Amino acid sequence: MKVLVPVKRVLDPYVKVRVKQDKSGVDLSNAKMAMNPFCEIAVEQAVRLKEQGVASEVVVVSAGPQQSQETLRTGLAMGADRGVLIPTDVALEPLAIAKLLKAVVDKEDPGLVLMGKQAVDGDNNQTGQMLAALLGWAQGTFISKVELQDGAAQVTREIDGGLETLQVKLPAVLTVDLRLCEPRYASLPNIMKAKKKPIDTHSPEDLGVDVTPRLQVSRVEEPPARQAGIKVESVQELVKKLHEEAKVI
Amino acid sequence: MDFAPTTEQELVVDSVRKFVEQECYPHEQEVERTETVPAEVGEAIRRKAIENGFYAANMPAELGGGGLDTLTMTMMERELGRTSFALQAFVHRPSNILRACNDEQAERYLHPTIRGERMDCLAMTEPGAGSDLRGMKTTAVRDGGDWVINGTKHFISHADLADYTVLFAATGEEETPRGKRKKITTFLVDHDTPGLEVREGYRSVSHRGYHNCILNFDDCRVPARQVLGEEGAGFDLANTWLSASRLTVGTMCVGRARRAHEMSVEWSASRKQFGQPIGRFQGTGFKLADMATEIEAAEMLCLRAAWLHDQGRMSDQDAAMAKLFASEMLARVTDNAVQIYGGMGLMDELPIERFWRDARLERIWDGTSEIQRHIIARSLLRPHGA
């Protein structure tokens, strides 16, 4: 079974985020970029499935600026077999990415799409669900455990109330949560091999997808600075404040 | 000129950085306080380094090493330099001088060392022979088919972890146009050879947890097949294979300086005095600026020398300049880091005081700053006949 893993190039999560002076977006000039951590987890899981003999091929795909190729190479260095690059300078929205991914799924015919539950830049948490809907496939989101058997995936989902176990028919789109697995280091031999692994390039036009943004960003602002907390004298005062000021009880 | 690292180089740097942060950083404080690396911690780092191919990354791929060129190796060692010297040592890079092994020696030493089954150390320095290496008093004398070694080596790094030593010993004298000169020969000496005692060395203010050792040779007898390279060619071997080791010191200084600087920037942006972050005070801001500038300069010197080494064009002067500037830069940067942190900079709650202590050694080993300046001056004056 072929596994397709979409990966996104994002601002390194350990870098401080700065909003551009004109408030048109986040300042990415000279910023260190990295693979979205949830995508890394998805790649790790896909490579493990291959090592277990469950997956036959792992294909990483990335849509975005030309440098997304570096993100694909990171995936290849972790053990993926080949890459698909969809270069575009358009700021892609989740629906556009989902449509691009659907076009790649149509070409590649994978048995499973494993992807991050969300990217740490926009935190949209939409692409996986939209892709499943466009494909008419089953979906399992926020998974922290997965087992594949007999044309189905047994997945554990992290939900508000705890954990939920579902049986998902394959082919399916699974979006991974933080606790699924720990991504490996790209090993030196795999880094060297990654250089020779193929990356195919398809433009959005080749794939017949219109990626024109449908949303207009009017302003991006930093979240307000956190205020210092206060000390209360008694439990009664605490309850009163929670009830009357914070309005949470 | 292209200053951009290749994708592979970036991947190596990223992966090694993650490795160091996840496998080494958490143990730093314990190593510092106990002055030792717990055996299981060292073993875990070694095993993971082997699994990920970081172990012996400097050795040729066809021998089972990582096959990195000097430039990429210099970038990798910069990342290793960020953490405790004692911990990073378990991501071992066998001495390049082992490449001089003949086929039979390679089977016994080079190959198992690359696989992580054996470990080498290098013994040159003696109590009476530091910068003046040719002044060494350790001798090896032929006796039938054997060599008999006598003398003492000290400051021998990692001899407590190693199971054999690449030893430099005097094997007679030769006439040269500039008078008599000691002939130096290199030997491979197993640590279980009778007559060799490996003793604990001195406690150092720098690099706690890393141990230097004293090696006593008392009628230590080794067969002729233990000679590495040609008899009397010890210094030629060292020049051929050890010239890049100064870059290792230089680039590790750059890594440590970067970490000290990153912490200093964060501190200067968050620590408030007189109602504003201390970085806004020119006295602190200018320090940060000078530190950053010097780090960049040192890194460029190291990377350029490494690149020249890959082209087969690195001169002694290139390596000496990189080592000299990077190690002296680290001293200034870590001193400034302590100053920026104030009192907390000297407390062992934070790694700043350690960076500062560790920096002191870098100006001494692998050729003191004075020796590096001598090398540079000599190469400037020689063409003028002086």
XYZ file of C-alpha atoms in Angstrom:
635
model
C 0.000 0.000 0.000
C 1.216 3.423 -0.922
C 1.090 6.116 1.781
C 0.903 9.776 0.836
C 2.183 12.273 3.415
C 1.563 15.987 2.821
C 4.209 18.137 4.526
C 4.261 21.879 5.039
C 7.126 24.328 5.305
C 6.469 26.624 8.258
C 8.323 29.094 10.433
C 10.549 27.118 12.813
C 8.352 26.652 15.897
C 11.241 27.688 18.166
C 11.663 31.046 16.458
C 9.917 34.107 17.876
C 7.125 35.219 15.567
C 7.059 38.858 14.499
C 4.306 40.669 12.698
C 5.365 42.860 9.753
C 5.322 46.582 10.410
C 2.509 47.140 7.902
C 0.497 44.387 9.660
C 0.010 42.530 6.383
C 1.291 39.260 7.806
C 4.073 37.512 9.692
C 7.613 38.597 8.919
C 9.327 35.638 7.266
C 12.360 37.457 5.864
C 15.539 35.618 6.905
C 13.489 33.539 9.323
C 14.465 29.931 9.934
C 11.934 27.588 8.370
C 11.284 23.954 9.227
C 8.885 21.116 8.573
C 5.635 21.508 10.503
C 6.073 19.308 13.625
C 2.764 17.465 13.066
C 3.851 16.672 9.504
C 7.087 15.268 10.927
C 5.060 12.931 13.109
C 3.046 11.839 10.069
C 6.239 11.122 8.099
C 7.623 9.140 11.037
C 4.457 7.042 11.262
C 4.463 6.411 7.509
C 8.108 5.330 7.573
C 7.341 3.014 10.511
C 4.485 1.484 8.530
C 6.935 0.861 5.731
C 9.469 -0.685 8.105
C 6.706 -2.941 9.447
C 6.024 -4.080 5.886
C 2.509 -2.577 5.936
C 3.280 0.290 3.537
C 5.120 -0.373 0.281
C 6.007 3.205 -0.599
C 5.982 6.549 1.199
C 5.467 9.639 -0.950
C 5.818 13.119 0.577
C 4.064 16.035 -1.096
C 4.368 19.740 -0.418
C 2.661 22.777 -1.893
C 4.099 26.246 -1.434
C 7.142 28.306 -2.353
C 9.958 26.658 -4.306
C 11.919 26.221 -1.043
C 9.315 23.691 0.052
C 11.655 21.356 -1.781
C 13.909 21.554 1.300
C 11.002 20.353 3.422
C 10.500 17.449 1.022
C 14.216 16.617 1.336
C 13.803 16.529 5.104
C 11.006 13.984 4.633
C 13.145 11.988 2.216
C 16.017 12.088 4.723
C 13.681 10.637 7.348
C 13.010 7.700 5.050
C 10.276 8.636 2.548
C 10.859 7.239 -0.947
C 10.063 10.137 -3.222
C 8.592 13.593 -3.289
C 6.035 15.659 -5.158
C 6.474 19.424 -5.223
C 3.694 21.839 -6.145
C 5.478 25.183 -6.384
C 3.447 28.352 -6.083
C 3.978 31.786 -4.611
C 0.284 32.194 -3.875
C -0.530 32.159 -0.157
C -2.441 28.876 -0.116
C -5.645 28.476 1.850
C -6.730 25.127 3.291
C -9.325 24.475 0.578
C -6.790 25.180 -2.189
C -4.299 22.808 -0.551
C -7.008 20.152 -0.146
C -7.872 20.460 -3.843
C -4.211 20.210 -4.835
C -3.812 17.149 -2.622
C -6.921 15.582 -4.135
C -5.386 16.005 -7.578
C -2.191 14.319 -6.334
C -4.228 11.500 -4.769
C -5.993 11.008 -8.116
C -2.597 10.672 -9.817
C -0.846 8.586 -7.164
C -3.736 6.420 -5.977
C -2.475 5.891 -2.389
C -4.245 3.578 0.059
C -3.776 6.053 2.896
C -3.122 9.749 3.405
C -1.341 10.445 6.697
C -0.965 14.098 7.591
C -0.534 16.525 10.457
C -3.737 17.554 12.243
C -2.787 21.160 11.540
C 0.180 23.360 10.690
C 1.643 25.459 13.461
C 1.578 28.621 11.326
C -2.126 29.124 10.574
C -3.389 26.487 13.067
C -6.356 26.055 10.715
C -6.950 22.348 11.255
C -9.041 22.096 8.060
C -7.004 20.620 5.238
C -7.269 16.952 6.258
C -10.996 17.099 6.783
C -11.561 18.982 3.510
C -9.418 16.491 1.618
C -11.401 13.553 3.002
C -14.642 15.267 1.988
C -13.395 16.052 -1.529
C -12.265 12.447 -1.963
C -15.349 10.970 -0.349
C -13.026 8.967 1.912
C -13.294 8.070 5.545
C -11.395 10.274 7.956
C -9.819 9.840 11.358
C -8.581 13.042 12.969
C -6.280 13.752 15.941
C -5.039 10.206 16.069
C -2.629 9.068 18.757
C -2.557 5.416 17.737
C -3.069 3.555 14.493
C -3.173 -0.081 13.443
C -3.862 -1.221 9.925
C -5.523 -4.534 9.161
C -7.849 -6.053 6.574
C -8.603 -2.921 4.614
C -9.315 -0.863 7.706
C -7.503 1.298 10.194
C -8.110 1.031 13.911
C -7.388 4.505 15.259
C -7.387 6.115 18.681
C -8.475 9.746 18.596
C -7.641 12.390 21.147
C -10.923 14.148 21.859
C -11.998 16.626 24.517
C -13.501 13.970 26.767
C -10.600 11.524 26.498
C -9.796 8.907 23.905
C -12.080 7.490 21.221
C -11.360 4.338 19.259
C -12.718 4.103 15.735
C -12.537 1.673 12.886
C -11.954 3.577 9.635
C -12.417 1.968 6.227
C -9.472 2.352 3.841
C -8.639 4.303 1.786
C -8.769 7.054 4.385
C -7.333 10.363 5.470
C -5.780 10.240 8.936
C -4.564 13.372 10.705
C -2.026 12.834 13.456
C -1.749 14.346 16.915
C 1.324 15.022 19.020
C 1.438 11.757 20.948
C 1.264 9.349 17.995
C 5.033 8.858 17.820
C 8.325 10.641 18.205
C 9.983 11.651 14.940
C 13.436 10.196 14.394
C 16.633 12.055 13.603
C 17.445 12.196 9.926
C 20.397 9.816 9.899
C 23.548 10.603 7.989
C 23.169 7.711 5.504
C 19.531 8.701 4.863
C 20.497 12.354 4.365
C 22.997 11.249 1.729
C 20.444 8.950 0.089
C 17.832 11.723 0.074
C 19.875 13.616 -2.488
C 19.299 10.858 -5.041
C 15.591 10.339 -4.378
C 13.323 11.778 -7.079
C 11.080 14.805 -6.635
C 8.376 15.358 -9.291
C 7.102 18.865 -9.839
C 3.527 19.767 -10.843
C 2.268 23.322 -10.963
C -1.265 24.043 -9.695
C -2.211 24.641 -13.347
C -0.899 21.173 -14.317
C -3.146 19.759 -11.647
C -6.079 21.869 -12.869
C -6.596 23.622 -9.553
C -7.409 27.287 -9.126
C -5.554 28.356 -5.990
C -6.629 32.000 -6.009
C -7.258 33.055 -2.407
C -10.890 33.493 -1.458
C -10.169 35.263 1.771
C -8.741 38.701 2.185
C -6.418 39.390 5.108
C -7.221 42.848 6.384
C -4.782 42.936 9.293
C -2.496 40.675 11.308
C -1.832 41.638 14.898
C 0.202 40.234 17.721
C -1.853 38.825 20.569
C -2.137 41.289 23.466
C 0.673 41.027 26.002
C -0.326 38.888 28.964
C -1.230 40.781 32.091
C 0.248 39.796 35.416
C -2.044 37.723 37.641
C -3.481 38.866 40.969
C -3.511 37.313 44.412
C -6.784 36.776 46.230
C -7.234 36.719 49.986
C -9.764 33.924 50.305
C -11.595 31.157 48.468
C -14.773 33.196 48.682
C -13.096 36.065 46.875
C -11.740 33.681 44.247
C -15.147 32.171 43.580
C -16.699 35.616 43.424
C -14.153 36.821 40.885
C -14.474 33.678 38.794
C -18.212 34.145 38.767
C -18.541 37.882 38.333
C -15.378 38.981 36.512
C -14.077 35.968 34.626
C -17.617 34.623 34.226
C -16.381 31.040 34.003
C -18.493 29.562 36.801
C 31.413 32.812 -4.286
C 28.539 30.802 -2.884
C 28.133 31.003 0.866
C 24.911 28.987 0.983
C 25.179 25.555 2.594
C 23.838 22.709 0.459
C 20.546 21.030 1.358
C 22.529 18.045 2.666
C 24.654 20.286 4.847
C 21.540 21.956 6.241
C 19.967 18.582 6.957
C 23.115 17.378 8.710
C 23.283 20.541 10.817
C 19.573 20.356 11.726
C 19.692 16.700 12.601
C 22.883 16.929 14.669
C 21.547 20.033 16.439
C 18.378 18.137 17.398
C 20.463 15.183 18.519
C 22.638 17.358 20.741
C 19.639 19.194 22.216
C 17.693 16.032 22.972
C 20.427 13.547 23.869
C 23.094 15.740 25.485
C 21.595 18.946 26.922
C 19.467 17.142 29.552
C 22.578 15.528 31.108
C 24.856 18.552 31.138
C 24.241 19.684 34.681
C 24.707 16.227 36.178
C 27.955 15.742 34.254
C 29.144 19.115 35.456
C 28.363 18.460 39.087
C 29.611 14.872 39.248
C 32.556 15.487 36.893
C 31.732 12.286 35.104
C 29.434 11.006 32.391
C 27.274 8.202 33.834
C 28.165 5.020 31.954
C 24.600 4.416 30.773
C 24.282 7.977 29.470
C 27.534 7.737 27.504
C 26.537 4.342 26.149
C 23.112 5.611 25.080
C 24.646 8.553 23.228
C 27.190 6.267 21.553
C 24.514 3.765 20.512
C 22.203 6.442 19.103
C 25.107 8.138 17.329
C 25.960 4.823 15.674
C 22.306 4.159 14.750
C 22.027 7.567 13.131
C 25.354 7.439 11.353
C 26.807 10.407 13.255
C 29.483 8.195 14.768
C 32.736 8.247 12.781
C 31.103 10.745 10.417
C 34.588 11.913 9.423
C 35.618 8.510 8.127
C 35.185 7.504 4.458
C 31.829 5.959 3.581
C 33.528 2.988 1.907
C 35.054 2.111 5.287
C 31.689 2.372 7.008
C 32.058 5.971 8.155
C 29.819 8.926 7.405
C 31.916 10.098 4.472
C 31.569 13.791 5.273
C 34.030 16.200 3.726
C 35.939 18.577 5.985
C 33.526 21.448 5.351
C 30.413 19.496 6.343
C 32.318 17.912 9.220
C 33.237 21.393 10.432
C 29.557 22.362 10.407
C 28.625 19.181 12.269
C 31.316 19.749 14.895
C 30.099 23.302 15.371
C 26.771 21.811 16.517
C 28.515 19.265 18.761
C 30.475 22.159 20.253
C 27.253 23.573 21.688
C 27.098 20.935 24.390
C 29.387 19.611 27.105
C 32.689 18.426 25.694
C 32.430 15.306 27.852
C 29.044 14.321 26.399
C 29.726 15.063 22.754
C 32.825 12.833 22.929
C 30.505 9.826 22.737
C 29.654 10.899 19.195
C 33.185 9.785 18.509
C 35.192 10.838 15.504
C 38.153 8.446 15.286
C 41.437 10.218 14.704
C 42.069 10.702 11.014
C 45.605 9.445 11.569
C 44.153 5.908 11.662
C 43.739 6.225 7.917
C 47.481 5.579 7.785
C 46.868 1.986 8.966
C 48.081 -0.706 6.601
C 45.523 -3.385 5.613
C 46.392 -5.664 8.503
C 46.285 -2.828 11.040
C 43.032 -1.535 9.557
C 41.382 -4.866 10.341
C 42.508 -4.690 13.962
C 42.145 -0.948 14.625
C 40.572 1.274 11.978
C 37.500 -0.799 11.078
C 36.436 -1.813 14.615
C 36.959 1.803 15.703
C 34.646 3.063 12.977
C 32.075 0.451 14.037
C 32.328 1.699 17.634
C 33.738 -1.570 18.959
C 37.125 -0.083 19.778
C 38.192 3.434 20.669
C 41.389 5.320 20.003
C 43.175 8.127 21.783
C 46.225 10.111 20.777
C 49.327 10.558 22.941
C 51.845 13.263 22.089
C 52.081 15.664 25.021
C 54.472 15.025 27.903
C 55.133 16.871 31.148
C 58.298 18.239 29.540
C 57.045 18.453 25.959
C 53.985 20.618 25.322
C 54.403 23.164 22.561
C 57.915 21.791 21.963
C 56.794 18.362 20.845
C 60.146 17.341 19.473
C 61.466 17.682 23.012
C 59.603 14.483 23.927
C 61.462 12.068 26.153
C 59.332 8.991 25.610
C 61.517 6.607 23.627
C 61.030 3.416 21.703
C 64.109 1.272 21.188
C 64.387 -1.663 18.837
C 64.998 -4.987 20.491
C 65.021 -7.897 18.076
C 61.685 -7.794 16.278
C 60.083 -5.646 18.968
C 60.115 -2.066 20.181
C 60.523 -1.314 23.870
C 58.804 1.895 25.009
C 59.676 3.964 28.079
C 58.404 7.344 29.212
C 55.361 9.298 30.373
C 52.611 11.046 28.454
C 50.060 13.321 30.058
C 46.934 15.321 29.165
C 45.844 12.341 27.060
C 42.190 12.979 26.237
C 39.708 10.124 26.561
C 42.411 7.547 27.343
C 40.032 6.294 30.055
C 37.413 5.495 27.392
C 39.851 4.261 24.747
C 41.295 0.769 24.520
C 44.357 1.723 22.501
C 46.623 4.689 21.992
C 48.199 6.218 18.929
C 51.546 6.966 20.514
C 54.288 9.317 19.364
C 57.749 8.356 20.647
C 61.346 9.287 19.876
C 63.196 6.558 18.001
C 66.726 7.931 17.676
C 68.170 11.015 16.042
C 68.943 12.101 12.510
C 71.284 14.685 10.993
C 69.544 17.568 9.244
C 70.941 20.756 7.674
C 69.829 22.511 10.887
C 71.613 20.077 13.198
C 70.584 16.915 14.992
C 66.911 16.206 15.327
C 64.912 13.552 17.121
C 63.205 11.030 14.896
C 59.591 10.518 15.915
C 57.717 7.295 15.187
C 54.034 6.492 15.682
C 52.860 3.285 17.357
C 49.530 1.603 17.984
C 49.596 0.454 21.604
C 46.797 -1.625 23.120
C 45.950 -0.535 26.627
C 46.303 -4.076 27.943
C 49.933 -4.297 26.816
C 52.150 -5.204 29.794
C 54.269 -2.247 30.845
C 51.597 0.346 30.005
C 49.658 1.930 32.810
C 46.783 4.343 32.077
C 46.247 6.558 35.118
C 43.688 9.175 35.996
C 45.025 12.625 35.113
C 44.430 15.998 36.718
C 41.155 17.682 37.538
C 40.599 20.616 35.224
C 38.589 23.803 35.583
C 37.451 23.358 31.972
C 35.340 20.593 30.426
C 34.324 18.769 33.595
C 33.384 15.170 33.028
C 35.918 14.850 30.262
C 39.070 13.195 31.553
C 42.676 13.619 30.592
C 44.943 10.760 31.567
C 48.562 9.968 32.307
C 50.181 7.120 30.396
C 53.230 5.455 31.941
C 55.337 3.245 29.720
C 57.739 1.028 31.618
C 59.605 -1.382 29.311
C 56.378 -1.695 27.360
C 57.117 -4.115 24.540
C 55.217 -4.026 21.216
C 55.925 -6.006 18.032
C 57.153 -4.214 14.886
C 53.730 -4.587 13.248
C 52.441 -1.958 15.713
C 54.371 0.827 13.939
C 51.892 3.144 12.198
C 53.315 4.426 8.923
C 57.066 4.506 8.411
C 59.661 4.503 11.148
C 60.755 8.085 11.842
C 57.816 9.563 9.927
C 55.664 10.453 12.926
C 55.566 14.180 12.278
C 54.848 13.686 8.587
C 51.891 11.521 9.552
C 50.691 14.145 12.010
C 51.005 16.893 9.403
C 49.116 14.829 6.838
C 46.271 13.635 9.033
C 45.970 15.959 12.007
C 46.119 19.383 10.344
C 42.329 19.712 10.403
C 42.044 19.000 14.130
C 42.665 22.689 14.842
C 39.541 23.393 12.827
C 37.668 21.079 15.157
C 38.695 23.227 18.112
C 37.845 26.414 16.223
C 34.440 25.332 15.010
C 33.439 23.894 18.395
C 34.281 27.294 19.872
C 31.920 28.849 17.336
C 29.108 26.474 18.352
C 29.548 27.198 22.056
C 29.799 30.932 21.403
C 26.541 30.808 19.442
C 24.767 29.145 22.330
C 26.160 31.644 24.841
C 25.157 34.474 22.542
C 21.634 33.178 21.937
C 21.124 32.951 25.688
C 22.575 36.440 26.155
C 20.200 37.905 23.565
C 17.179 36.269 25.188
C 18.263 37.453 28.607
C 18.931 40.992 27.382
C 15.467 41.137 25.850
C 13.633 39.800 28.913
C 15.620 41.027 31.919
C 14.349 44.441 32.964
C 16.199 47.010 35.064
C 15.339 50.689 35.439
C 12.087 49.993 33.628
C 13.419 48.573 30.386
C 15.060 45.457 28.946
C 18.798 45.637 29.654
C 19.516 45.099 25.942
C 18.186 48.607 25.314
C 21.066 50.018 27.314
C 23.849 50.700 24.886
C 26.384 49.072 27.197
C 24.605 45.737 26.766
C 23.348 46.202 23.200
C 26.815 46.982 21.883
C 28.206 43.922 23.645
C 25.627 41.752 21.876
C 26.525 43.369 18.559
C 30.259 42.802 19.019
C 29.695 39.209 20.078
C 27.547 38.476 17.025
C 30.042 40.082 14.671
C 32.991 38.177 16.087
C 31.112 34.863 15.986
C 30.315 35.373 12.299
C 33.928 36.240 11.569
C 35.250 33.191 13.418
C 32.773 30.939 11.656
C 33.809 32.277 8.263
C 37.493 31.649 9.057
C 36.741 28.068 10.117
C 34.487 27.263 7.164
C 36.869 28.834 4.676
C 39.819 26.871 6.061
C 37.718 23.693 5.944
C 36.772 24.382 2.342
C 40.437 24.943 1.481
C 41.249 21.646 3.219
C 38.763 19.871 0.964
C 40.483 21.442 -2.042
C 43.838 20.201 -0.722
C 44.933 23.819 -0.369
C 44.691 24.575 3.341
C 47.949 25.963 4.702
C 49.152 25.819 8.305
C 48.411 29.517 8.439
C 44.736 29.046 7.483
C 44.171 26.497 10.244
C 46.162 28.537 12.751
C 44.178 31.724 12.032
C 40.860 29.908 12.406
C 41.844 28.229 15.693
C 43.459 31.370 17.098
C 40.618 33.724 16.325
C 37.790 31.334 17.226
C 39.261 30.353 20.599
C 40.043 33.960 21.546
C 36.628 35.051 20.307
C 35.016 32.449 22.587
C 36.900 33.865 25.564
C 35.569 37.367 24.864
C 32.042 36.196 24.061
C 31.672 34.051 27.176
C 33.184 36.777 29.340
C 30.621 39.212 27.959
C 27.867 36.646 28.518
C 28.797 36.461 32.207
C 28.783 40.259 32.377
C 25.353 40.472 30.755
C 23.900 37.877 33.123
C 25.500 39.595 36.099
C 25.657 37.548 39.304
C 23.538 34.744 37.863
C 26.155 34.342 35.150
C 28.529 32.924 37.737
C 26.073 30.543 39.384
C 25.993 26.917 38.354
C 22.229 27.057 37.918
C 22.911 28.318 34.410
C 25.427 27.024 31.870
C 26.956 30.497 31.360
C 29.695 30.067 34.011
C 30.548 26.714 32.437
C 30.894 28.209 28.948
C 33.232 30.780 30.470
C 35.343 28.173 32.307
C 35.416 25.827 29.318
C 36.535 28.627 27.030
C 39.807 29.004 28.886
C 41.159 25.672 27.698
C 40.532 26.355 24.028
C 43.354 28.897 23.851
C 45.770 26.289 25.138
C 45.177 22.876 23.615
C 45.896 21.839 20.055
C 48.530 24.552 19.960
C 48.443 27.567 22.261
C 47.491 30.988 20.924
C 51.198 31.797 21.011
C 52.062 28.801 18.847
C 49.311 29.723 16.374
C 50.656 33.285 16.164
C 54.142 31.885 15.687
C 52.914 29.738 12.786
C 51.161 32.700 11.184
C 54.133 35.036 11.670
C 56.542 32.443 10.310
C 54.512 31.948 7.161
C 54.372 35.721 6.672
C 58.116 36.229 7.127
C 59.530 33.163 5.432
C 58.956 34.365 1.861
C 61.033 37.398 2.817
C 63.879 35.215 3.988
C 63.427 36.154 7.635
